[in-house]
Amino acid sequence: LGERVRLEADQREVDGKRVVAHARVKQSRKAVAPLEQERRLYVAELEWVREFEEHSLLRMQEKQQVSSRLIKDLDDLRAEGAAQLRDQGEDESILRDGVKALAELEDKI
């Protein structure tokens, strides 16, 4: 009888420990759920930041390409304008020489 009482006491103690362990596991799961949710939100936010940075980088590259193209176009226009000014200067020089030649011919006539 004493042995049986001792075994039942041991069984109650084991059952009590099992209940405590089960409660702790359940509490741990409850504690992990918000952490898991927070981790998922953090991962989603990191993914959003990564996509934003990638998009920003692409936009910056596009702007850089447009800027380079505009600078090249501006340089081309400057070169074209300089060539036109040279041609205009040559044309004016030819006209002045022609006017001088006409004036000299008029003086001779």
PDB file of C-alpha atoms in Angstrom:
ATOM      1  CA  LEU A   1       0.000   0.000   0.000  1.00  0.00           C
ATOM      2  CA  GLY A   2       2.840   2.382   0.834  1.00  0.00           C
ATOM      3  CA  GLU A   3       4.447   1.594  -2.495  1.00  0.00           C
ATOM      4  CA  ARG A   4       1.198   2.303  -4.300  1.00  0.00           C
ATOM      5  CA  VAL A   5       0.750   5.625  -2.466  1.00  0.00           C
ATOM      6  CA  ARG A   6       4.293   6.573  -3.357  1.00  0.00           C
ATOM      7  CA  LEU A   7       3.744   5.622  -7.020  1.00  0.00           C
ATOM      8  CA  GLU A   8       0.501   7.616  -7.153  1.00  0.00           C
ATOM      9  CA  ALA A   9       2.277  10.613  -5.603  1.00  0.00           C
ATOM     10  CA  ASP A  10       5.043  10.269  -8.178  1.00  0.00           C
ATOM     11  CA  GLN A  11       2.423   9.996 -10.930  1.00  0.00           C
ATOM     12  CA  ARG A  12       0.674  13.173  -9.681  1.00  0.00           C
ATOM     13  CA  GLU A  13       4.015  14.950  -9.566  1.00  0.00           C
ATOM     14  CA  VAL A  14       4.803  13.840 -13.141  1.00  0.00           C
ATOM     15  CA  ASP A  15       1.308  14.878 -14.261  1.00  0.00           C
ATOM     16  CA  GLY A  16       1.802  18.262 -12.579  1.00  0.00           C
ATOM     17  CA  LYS A  17       5.145  18.720 -14.310  1.00  0.00           C
ATOM     18  CA  ARG A  18       3.533  17.700 -17.605  1.00  0.00           C
ATOM     19  CA  VAL A  19       0.779  20.312 -17.107  1.00  0.00           C
ATOM     20  CA  VAL A  20       3.375  22.956 -16.227  1.00  0.00           C
ATOM     21  CA  ALA A  21       5.493  21.997 -19.248  1.00  0.00           C
ATOM     22  CA  HIS A  22       2.420  22.067 -21.495  1.00  0.00           C
ATOM     23  CA  ALA A  23       1.450  25.505 -20.149  1.00  0.00           C
ATOM     24  CA  ARG A  24       4.985  26.776 -20.739  1.00  0.00           C
ATOM     25  CA  VAL A  25       4.986  25.438 -24.298  1.00  0.00           C
ATOM     26  CA  LYS A  26       1.613  27.039 -24.932  1.00  0.00           C
ATOM     27  CA  GLN A  27       2.840  30.333 -23.447  1.00  0.00           C
ATOM     28  CA  SER A  28       6.008  30.116 -25.539  1.00  0.00           C
ATOM     29  CA  ARG A  29       3.930  29.633 -28.684  1.00  0.00           C
ATOM     30  CA  LYS A  30       1.885  32.681 -27.761  1.00  0.00           C
ATOM     31  CA  ALA A  31       5.097  34.639 -27.229  1.00  0.00           C
ATOM     32  CA  VAL A  32       6.589  33.378 -30.496  1.00  0.00           C
ATOM     33  CA  ALA A  33       3.529  34.268 -32.588  1.00  0.00           C
ATOM     34  CA  PRO A  34       3.962  38.057 -32.207  1.00  0.00           C
ATOM     35  CA  LEU A  35       7.702  37.701 -32.752  1.00  0.00           C
ATOM     36  CA  GLU A  36       7.076  35.674 -35.891  1.00  0.00           C
ATOM     37  CA  GLN A  37       4.580  38.256 -37.089  1.00  0.00           C
ATOM     38  CA  GLU A  38       7.068  41.043 -36.348  1.00  0.00           C
ATOM     39  CA  ARG A  39       9.771  39.119 -38.222  1.00  0.00           C
ATOM     40  CA  ARG A  40       7.467  38.739 -41.234  1.00  0.00           C
ATOM     41  CA  LEU A  41       6.692  42.448 -41.183  1.00  0.00           C
ATOM     42  CA  TYR A  42      10.395  43.229 -40.921  1.00  0.00           C
ATOM     43  CA  VAL A  43      11.192  40.908 -43.849  1.00  0.00           C
ATOM     44  CA  ALA A  44       8.401  42.505 -45.902  1.00  0.00           C
ATOM     45  CA  GLU A  45       9.734  45.955 -45.056  1.00  0.00           C
ATOM     46  CA  LEU A  46      13.260  44.918 -46.031  1.00  0.00           C
ATOM     47  CA  GLU A  47      11.941  43.622 -49.344  1.00  0.00           C
ATOM     48  CA  TRP A  48      10.111  46.913 -49.918  1.00  0.00           C
ATOM     49  CA  VAL A  49      13.285  48.881 -49.121  1.00  0.00           C
ATOM     50  CA  ARG A  50      15.294  46.657 -51.476  1.00  0.00           C
ATOM     51  CA  GLU A  51      12.768  47.199 -54.289  1.00  0.00           C
ATOM     52  CA  PHE A  52      12.702  50.945 -53.601  1.00  0.00           C
ATOM     53  CA  GLU A  53      16.505  51.151 -53.719  1.00  0.00           C
ATOM     54  CA  GLU A  54      16.564  49.154 -56.946  1.00  0.00           C
ATOM     55  CA  HIS A  55      13.895  51.392 -58.483  1.00  0.00           C
ATOM     56  CA  SER A  56      15.743  54.504 -57.287  1.00  0.00           C
ATOM     57  CA  LEU A  57      18.987  53.220 -58.770  1.00  0.00           C
ATOM     58  CA  LEU A  58      17.271  52.586 -62.106  1.00  0.00           C
ATOM     59  CA  ARG A  59      15.755  56.081 -62.079  1.00  0.00           C
ATOM     60  CA  MET A  60      19.140  57.608 -61.244  1.00  0.00           C
ATOM     61  CA  GLN A  61      20.737  55.675 -64.114  1.00  0.00           C
ATOM     62  CA  GLU A  62      17.999  56.852 -66.488  1.00  0.00           C
ATOM     63  CA  LYS A  63      18.501  60.460 -65.370  1.00  0.00           C
ATOM     64  CA  GLN A  64      22.269  60.094 -65.802  1.00  0.00           C
ATOM     65  CA  GLN A  65      21.768  58.738 -69.335  1.00  0.00           C
ATOM     66  CA  VAL A  66      19.388  61.584 -70.201  1.00  0.00           C
ATOM     67  CA  SER A  67      21.836  64.089 -68.722  1.00  0.00           C
ATOM     68  CA  SER A  68      24.726  62.619 -70.720  1.00  0.00           C
ATOM     69  CA  ARG A  69      22.639  62.688 -73.891  1.00  0.00           C
ATOM     70  CA  LEU A  70      21.636  66.328 -73.273  1.00  0.00           C
ATOM     71  CA  ILE A  71      25.259  67.320 -72.626  1.00  0.00           C
ATOM     72  CA  LYS A  72      26.301  65.613 -75.877  1.00  0.00           C
ATOM     73  CA  ASP A  73      23.480  67.353 -77.774  1.00  0.00           C
ATOM     74  CA  LEU A  74      24.533  70.691 -76.266  1.00  0.00           C
ATOM     75  CA  ASP A  75      28.151  70.115 -77.297  1.00  0.00           C
ATOM     76  CA  ASP A  76      26.988  69.227 -80.825  1.00  0.00           C
ATOM     77  CA  LEU A  77      24.877  72.400 -80.978  1.00  0.00           C
ATOM     78  CA  ARG A  78      27.800  74.508 -79.743  1.00  0.00           C
ATOM     79  CA  ALA A  79      30.080  73.018 -82.394  1.00  0.00           C
ATOM     80  CA  GLU A  80      27.425  73.596 -85.059  1.00  0.00           C
ATOM     81  CA  GLY A  81      26.908  77.190 -83.887  1.00  0.00           C
ATOM     82  CA  ALA A  82      30.663  77.841 -83.916  1.00  0.00           C
ATOM     83  CA  ALA A  83      30.872  76.458 -87.465  1.00  0.00           C
ATOM     84  CA  GLN A  84      27.973  78.690 -88.551  1.00  0.00           C
ATOM     85  CA  LEU A  85      29.676  81.725 -86.991  1.00  0.00           C
ATOM     86  CA  ARG A  86      32.899  80.903 -88.853  1.00  0.00           C
ATOM     87  CA  ASP A  87      30.966  80.521 -92.109  1.00  0.00           C
ATOM     88  CA  GLN A  88      29.115  83.778 -91.449  1.00  0.00           C
ATOM     89  CA  GLY A  89      32.420  85.530 -90.751  1.00  0.00           C
ATOM     90  CA  GLU A  90      33.850  84.195 -94.006  1.00  0.00           C
ATOM     91  CA  ASP A  91      30.709  85.275 -95.891  1.00  0.00           C
ATOM     92  CA  GLU A  92      30.919  88.781 -94.392  1.00  0.00           C
ATOM     93  CA  SER A  93      34.594  88.971 -95.305  1.00  0.00           C
ATOM     94  CA  ILE A  94      33.798  87.968 -98.889  1.00  0.00           C
ATOM     95  CA  LEU A  95      31.000  90.571 -99.032  1.00  0.00           C
ATOM     96  CA  ARG A  96      33.302  93.293 -97.665  1.00  0.00           C
ATOM     97  CA  ASP A  97      35.950  92.376-100.219  1.00  0.00           C
ATOM     98  CA  GLY A  98      33.292  92.476-102.958  1.00  0.00           C
ATOM     99  CA  VAL A  99      32.009  95.864-101.799  1.00  0.00           C
ATOM    100  CA  LYS A 100      35.584  97.191-101.722  1.00  0.00           C
ATOM    101  CA  ALA A 101      36.218  95.850-105.197  1.00  0.00           C
ATOM    102  CA  LEU A 102      33.020  97.519-106.462  1.00  0.00           C
ATOM    103  CA  ALA A 103      33.965 100.770-104.774  1.00  0.00           C
ATOM    104  CA  GLU A 104      37.406 100.631-106.400  1.00  0.00           C
ATOM    105  CA  LEU A 105      35.833  99.925-109.792  1.00  0.00           C
ATOM    106  CA  GLU A 106      33.456 102.863-109.368  1.00  0.00           C
ATOM    107  CA  ASP A 107      36.381 105.078-108.475  1.00  0.00           C
ATOM    108  CA  LYS A 108      38.232 103.932-111.587  1.00  0.00           C
ATOM    109  CA  ILE A 109      35.231 104.445-113.810  1.00  0.00           C
TER     110      ILE A 109
END
